[in-house]
Tab-separated table of C-alpha atoms in Angstrom:
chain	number	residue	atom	x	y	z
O	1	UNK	CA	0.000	0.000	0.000
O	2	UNK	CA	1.751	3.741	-1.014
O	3	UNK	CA	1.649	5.647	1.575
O	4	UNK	CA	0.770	9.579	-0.028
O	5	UNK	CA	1.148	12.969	1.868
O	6	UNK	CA	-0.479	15.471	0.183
O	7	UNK	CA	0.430	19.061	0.689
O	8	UNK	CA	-1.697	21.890	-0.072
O	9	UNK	CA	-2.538	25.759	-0.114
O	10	UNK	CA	-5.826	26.238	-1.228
O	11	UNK	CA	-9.044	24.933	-1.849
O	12	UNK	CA	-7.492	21.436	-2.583
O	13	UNK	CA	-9.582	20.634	-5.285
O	14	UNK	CA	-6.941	18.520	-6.583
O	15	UNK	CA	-6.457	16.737	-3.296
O	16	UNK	CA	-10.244	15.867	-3.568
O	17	UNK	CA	-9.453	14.535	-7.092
O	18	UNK	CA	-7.200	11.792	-5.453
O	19	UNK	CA	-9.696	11.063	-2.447
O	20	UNK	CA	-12.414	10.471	-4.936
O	21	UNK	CA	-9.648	8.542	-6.822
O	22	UNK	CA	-9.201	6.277	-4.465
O	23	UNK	CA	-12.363	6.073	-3.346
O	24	UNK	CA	-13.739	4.886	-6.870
O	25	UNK	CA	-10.987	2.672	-7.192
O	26	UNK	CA	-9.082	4.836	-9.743
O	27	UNK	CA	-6.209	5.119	-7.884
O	28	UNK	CA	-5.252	1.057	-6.380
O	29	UNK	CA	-2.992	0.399	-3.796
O	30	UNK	CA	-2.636	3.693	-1.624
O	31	UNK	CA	-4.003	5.785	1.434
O	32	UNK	CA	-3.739	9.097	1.969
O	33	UNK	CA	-2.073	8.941	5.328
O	34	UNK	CA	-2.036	12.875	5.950
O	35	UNK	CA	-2.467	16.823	4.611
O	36	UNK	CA	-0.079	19.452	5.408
O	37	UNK	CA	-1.060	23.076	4.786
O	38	UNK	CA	1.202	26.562	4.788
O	39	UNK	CA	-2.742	27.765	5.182
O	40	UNK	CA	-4.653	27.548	8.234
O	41	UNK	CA	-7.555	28.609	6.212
O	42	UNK	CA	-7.417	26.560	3.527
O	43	UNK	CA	-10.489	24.762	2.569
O	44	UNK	CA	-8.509	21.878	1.652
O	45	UNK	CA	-7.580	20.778	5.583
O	46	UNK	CA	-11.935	20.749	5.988
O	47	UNK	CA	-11.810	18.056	2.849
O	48	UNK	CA	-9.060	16.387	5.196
O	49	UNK	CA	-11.376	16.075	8.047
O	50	UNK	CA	-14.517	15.550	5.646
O	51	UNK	CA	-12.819	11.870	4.833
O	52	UNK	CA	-10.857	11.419	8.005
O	53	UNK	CA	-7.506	11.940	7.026
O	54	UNK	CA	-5.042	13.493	9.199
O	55	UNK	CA	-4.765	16.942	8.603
O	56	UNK	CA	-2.326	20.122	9.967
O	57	UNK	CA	-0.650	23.049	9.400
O	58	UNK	CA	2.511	24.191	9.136
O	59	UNK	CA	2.725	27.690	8.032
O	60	UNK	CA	6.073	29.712	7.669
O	61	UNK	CA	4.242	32.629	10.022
O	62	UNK	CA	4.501	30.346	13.115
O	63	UNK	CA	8.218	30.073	13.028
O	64	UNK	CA	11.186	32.838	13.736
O	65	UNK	CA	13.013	31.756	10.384
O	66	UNK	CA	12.632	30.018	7.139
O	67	UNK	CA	14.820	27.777	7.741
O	68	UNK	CA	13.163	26.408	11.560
O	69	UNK	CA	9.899	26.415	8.755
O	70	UNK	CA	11.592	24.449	6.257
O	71	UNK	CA	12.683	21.943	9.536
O	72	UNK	CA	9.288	21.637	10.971
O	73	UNK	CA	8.082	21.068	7.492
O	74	UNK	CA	10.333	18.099	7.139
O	75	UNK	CA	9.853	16.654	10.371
O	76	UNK	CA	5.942	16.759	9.934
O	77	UNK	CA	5.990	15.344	6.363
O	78	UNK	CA	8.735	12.476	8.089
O	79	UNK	CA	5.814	11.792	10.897
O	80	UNK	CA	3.821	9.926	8.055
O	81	UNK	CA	6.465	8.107	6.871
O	82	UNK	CA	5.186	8.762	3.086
O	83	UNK	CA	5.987	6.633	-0.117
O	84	UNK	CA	5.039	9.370	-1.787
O	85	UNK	CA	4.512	13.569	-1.394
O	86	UNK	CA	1.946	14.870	-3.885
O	87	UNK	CA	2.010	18.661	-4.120
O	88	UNK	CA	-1.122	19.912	-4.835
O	89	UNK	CA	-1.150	24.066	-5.165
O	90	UNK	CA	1.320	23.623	-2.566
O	91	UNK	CA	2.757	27.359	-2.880
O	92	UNK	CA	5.595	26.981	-0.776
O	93	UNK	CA	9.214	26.159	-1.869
O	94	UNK	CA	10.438	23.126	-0.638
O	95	UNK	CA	13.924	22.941	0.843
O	96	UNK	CA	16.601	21.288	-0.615
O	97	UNK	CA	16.577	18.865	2.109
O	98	UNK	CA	13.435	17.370	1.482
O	99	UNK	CA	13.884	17.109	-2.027
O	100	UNK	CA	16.657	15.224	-1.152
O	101	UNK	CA	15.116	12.858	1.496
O	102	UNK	CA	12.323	12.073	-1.459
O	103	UNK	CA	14.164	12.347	-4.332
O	104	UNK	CA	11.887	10.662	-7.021
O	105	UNK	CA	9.488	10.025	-4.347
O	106	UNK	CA	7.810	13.555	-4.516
O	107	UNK	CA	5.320	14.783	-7.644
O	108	UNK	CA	4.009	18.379	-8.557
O	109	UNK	CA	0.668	18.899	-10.856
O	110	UNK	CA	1.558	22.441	-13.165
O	111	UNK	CA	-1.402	23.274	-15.156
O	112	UNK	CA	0.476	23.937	-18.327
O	113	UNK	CA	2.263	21.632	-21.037
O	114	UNK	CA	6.137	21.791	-19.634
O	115	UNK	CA	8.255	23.602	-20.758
O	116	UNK	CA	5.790	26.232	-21.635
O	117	UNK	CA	4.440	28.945	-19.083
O	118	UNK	CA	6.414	26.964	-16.501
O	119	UNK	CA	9.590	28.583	-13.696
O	120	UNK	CA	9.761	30.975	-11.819
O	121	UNK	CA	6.599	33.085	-11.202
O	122	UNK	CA	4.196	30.948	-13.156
O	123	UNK	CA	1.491	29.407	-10.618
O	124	UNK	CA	-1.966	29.805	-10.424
O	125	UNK	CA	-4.222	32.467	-13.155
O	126	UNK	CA	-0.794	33.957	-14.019
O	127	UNK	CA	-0.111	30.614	-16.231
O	128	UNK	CA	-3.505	30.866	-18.140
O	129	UNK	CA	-3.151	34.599	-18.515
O	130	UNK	CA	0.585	33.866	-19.758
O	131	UNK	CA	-1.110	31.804	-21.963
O	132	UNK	CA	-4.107	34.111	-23.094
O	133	UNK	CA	-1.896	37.138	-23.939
O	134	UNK	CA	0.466	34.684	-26.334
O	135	UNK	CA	-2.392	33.458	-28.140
O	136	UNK	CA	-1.656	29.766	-27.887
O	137	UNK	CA	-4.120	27.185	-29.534
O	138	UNK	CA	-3.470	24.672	-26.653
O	139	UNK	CA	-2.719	24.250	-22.956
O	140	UNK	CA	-3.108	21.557	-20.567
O	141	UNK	CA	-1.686	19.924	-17.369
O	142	UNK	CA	1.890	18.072	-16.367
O	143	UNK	CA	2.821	15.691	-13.480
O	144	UNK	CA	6.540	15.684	-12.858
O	145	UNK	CA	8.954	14.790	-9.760
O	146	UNK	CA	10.199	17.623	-8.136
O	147	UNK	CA	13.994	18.378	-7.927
O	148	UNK	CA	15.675	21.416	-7.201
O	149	UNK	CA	14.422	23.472	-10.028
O	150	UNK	CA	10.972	25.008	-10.623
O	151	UNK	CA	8.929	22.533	-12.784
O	152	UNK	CA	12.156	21.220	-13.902
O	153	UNK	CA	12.125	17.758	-13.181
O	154	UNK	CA	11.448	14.225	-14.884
O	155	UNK	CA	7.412	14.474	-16.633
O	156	UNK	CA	5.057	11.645	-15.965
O	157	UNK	CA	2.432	12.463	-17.452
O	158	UNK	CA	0.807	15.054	-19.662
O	159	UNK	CA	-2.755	15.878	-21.198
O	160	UNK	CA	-3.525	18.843	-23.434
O	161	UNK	CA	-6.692	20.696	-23.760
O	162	UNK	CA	-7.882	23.138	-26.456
O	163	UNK	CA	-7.980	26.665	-25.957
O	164	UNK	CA	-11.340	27.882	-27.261
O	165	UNK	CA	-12.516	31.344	-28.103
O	166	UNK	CA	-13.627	33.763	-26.005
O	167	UNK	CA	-11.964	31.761	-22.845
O	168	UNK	CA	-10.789	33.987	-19.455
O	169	UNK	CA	-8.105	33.199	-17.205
O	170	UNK	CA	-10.877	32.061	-15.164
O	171	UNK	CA	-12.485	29.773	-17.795
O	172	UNK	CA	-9.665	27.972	-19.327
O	173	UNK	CA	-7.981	27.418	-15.299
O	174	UNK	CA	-11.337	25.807	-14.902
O	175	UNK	CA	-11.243	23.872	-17.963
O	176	UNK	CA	-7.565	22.821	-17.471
O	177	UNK	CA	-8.325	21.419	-13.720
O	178	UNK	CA	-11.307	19.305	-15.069
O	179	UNK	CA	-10.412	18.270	-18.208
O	180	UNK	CA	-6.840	17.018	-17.152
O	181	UNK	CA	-5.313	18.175	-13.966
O	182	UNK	CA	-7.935	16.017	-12.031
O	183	UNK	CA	-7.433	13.411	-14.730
O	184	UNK	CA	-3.571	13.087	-14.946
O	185	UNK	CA	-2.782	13.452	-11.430
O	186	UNK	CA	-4.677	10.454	-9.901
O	187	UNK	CA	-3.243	8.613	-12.585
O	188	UNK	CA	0.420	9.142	-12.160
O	189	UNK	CA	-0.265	8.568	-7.977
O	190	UNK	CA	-2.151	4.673	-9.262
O	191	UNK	CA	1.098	4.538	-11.852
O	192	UNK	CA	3.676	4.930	-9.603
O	193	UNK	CA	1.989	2.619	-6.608
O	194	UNK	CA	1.753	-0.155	-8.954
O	195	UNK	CA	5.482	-0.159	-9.848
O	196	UNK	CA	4.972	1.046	-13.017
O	197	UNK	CA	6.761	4.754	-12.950
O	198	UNK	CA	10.809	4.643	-13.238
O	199	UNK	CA	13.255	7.049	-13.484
O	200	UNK	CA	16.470	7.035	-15.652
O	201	UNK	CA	19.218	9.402	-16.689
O	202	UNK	CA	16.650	12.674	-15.716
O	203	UNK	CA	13.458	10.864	-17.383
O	204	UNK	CA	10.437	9.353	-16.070
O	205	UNK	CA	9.157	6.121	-18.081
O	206	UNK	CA	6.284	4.181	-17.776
O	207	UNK	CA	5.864	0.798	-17.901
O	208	UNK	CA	2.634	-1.183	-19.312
O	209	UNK	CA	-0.053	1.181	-19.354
């Protein structure tokens, strides 16, 4: 059974994406064994306690330093003992030391098609208004392990969806979350707890779909 932390800003509709996931079967083999929020009021630590899952947070605000954050942070996340982080809207940069400790065991959900509207500064409407003022014909979602760049490591999965006229920031953020964020990002979590995710020379592969 994968073990999955899930950490979150937000609403956390993505986190209820993998609950109903593995509620419906979608998502085999795993338990969400706890929620960590920077954001006391995020709605996402009520969808914790809505399905009984462990849920806390840690927010930088609490602690005299980033760095006694980033420790507390590590040392929650360790309390699990997760196979697997998922970071979903988690706006919060994660310390090298973590990234370390799960190295290939950690996954982000960006809601464009990496490399594009991706780095530094893209999160949130800003992608899908990057998106909106260059005019592109397509956008869409990617799952990728997190190393120590931003969106920069090895993709898992990716889904594109069509821009379509008259579409807001608001609109096509909606459109991207339904029609493959909440797709894609259960899928890579069932992927990699049935052994079938590996990584190799900075690439993720995937075995037997």
């Amino acid at each position: 059974m994968l073990k999955v932390v899930v950490l979150v800003s937000g609403g956390g509709t993505n986190l209820q994406a993998i609950i109903d996931g593995v509620k419906d079967g979608v998502i085999m083999n795993t338990e969400i064994v706890g929620v960590i929020s920077n954001n006391k009021n995020a709605y996402a630590l009520e969808r914790a306690k809505e399905n009984h899952i462990p849920a806390r947070c840690i927010s930088p605000k609490d602690y005299e330093s980033r760095d006694v954050f980033n420790e507390k942070l590590l040392e929650a996340v360790n309390e699990y003992e997760p196979d697997l982080i998922v970071l979903a809207g988690f706006l919060v940069v994660i310390p090298p030391e973590m990234i370390a400790a799960y190295r290939n065991r950690m996954i982000n959900i960006h809601p464009s098609l990496i490399p594009a509207f991706c780095g530094k500064g893209y999160y949130g409407l800003k992608v899908h208004e990057a998106a909106l003022a260059r005019g592109v014909k397509v956008v869409g979602a990617t799952v990728h392990f997190v190393d120590e760049g931003t969106d920069t490591g090895p993709i898992i999965l990716q889904k594109a969806v069509e821009v379509e006229q008259g579409d807001t920031p608001e609109i096509l953020q909606r459109r991207v979350m339904e029609q493959a964020e909440w797709k894609i990002l259960p899928q890579a979590i069932h992927l990699i707890a049935n052994g079938k995710v590996h990584v190799e020379n900075g690439h993720a592969f995937i075995e037997n779909i």
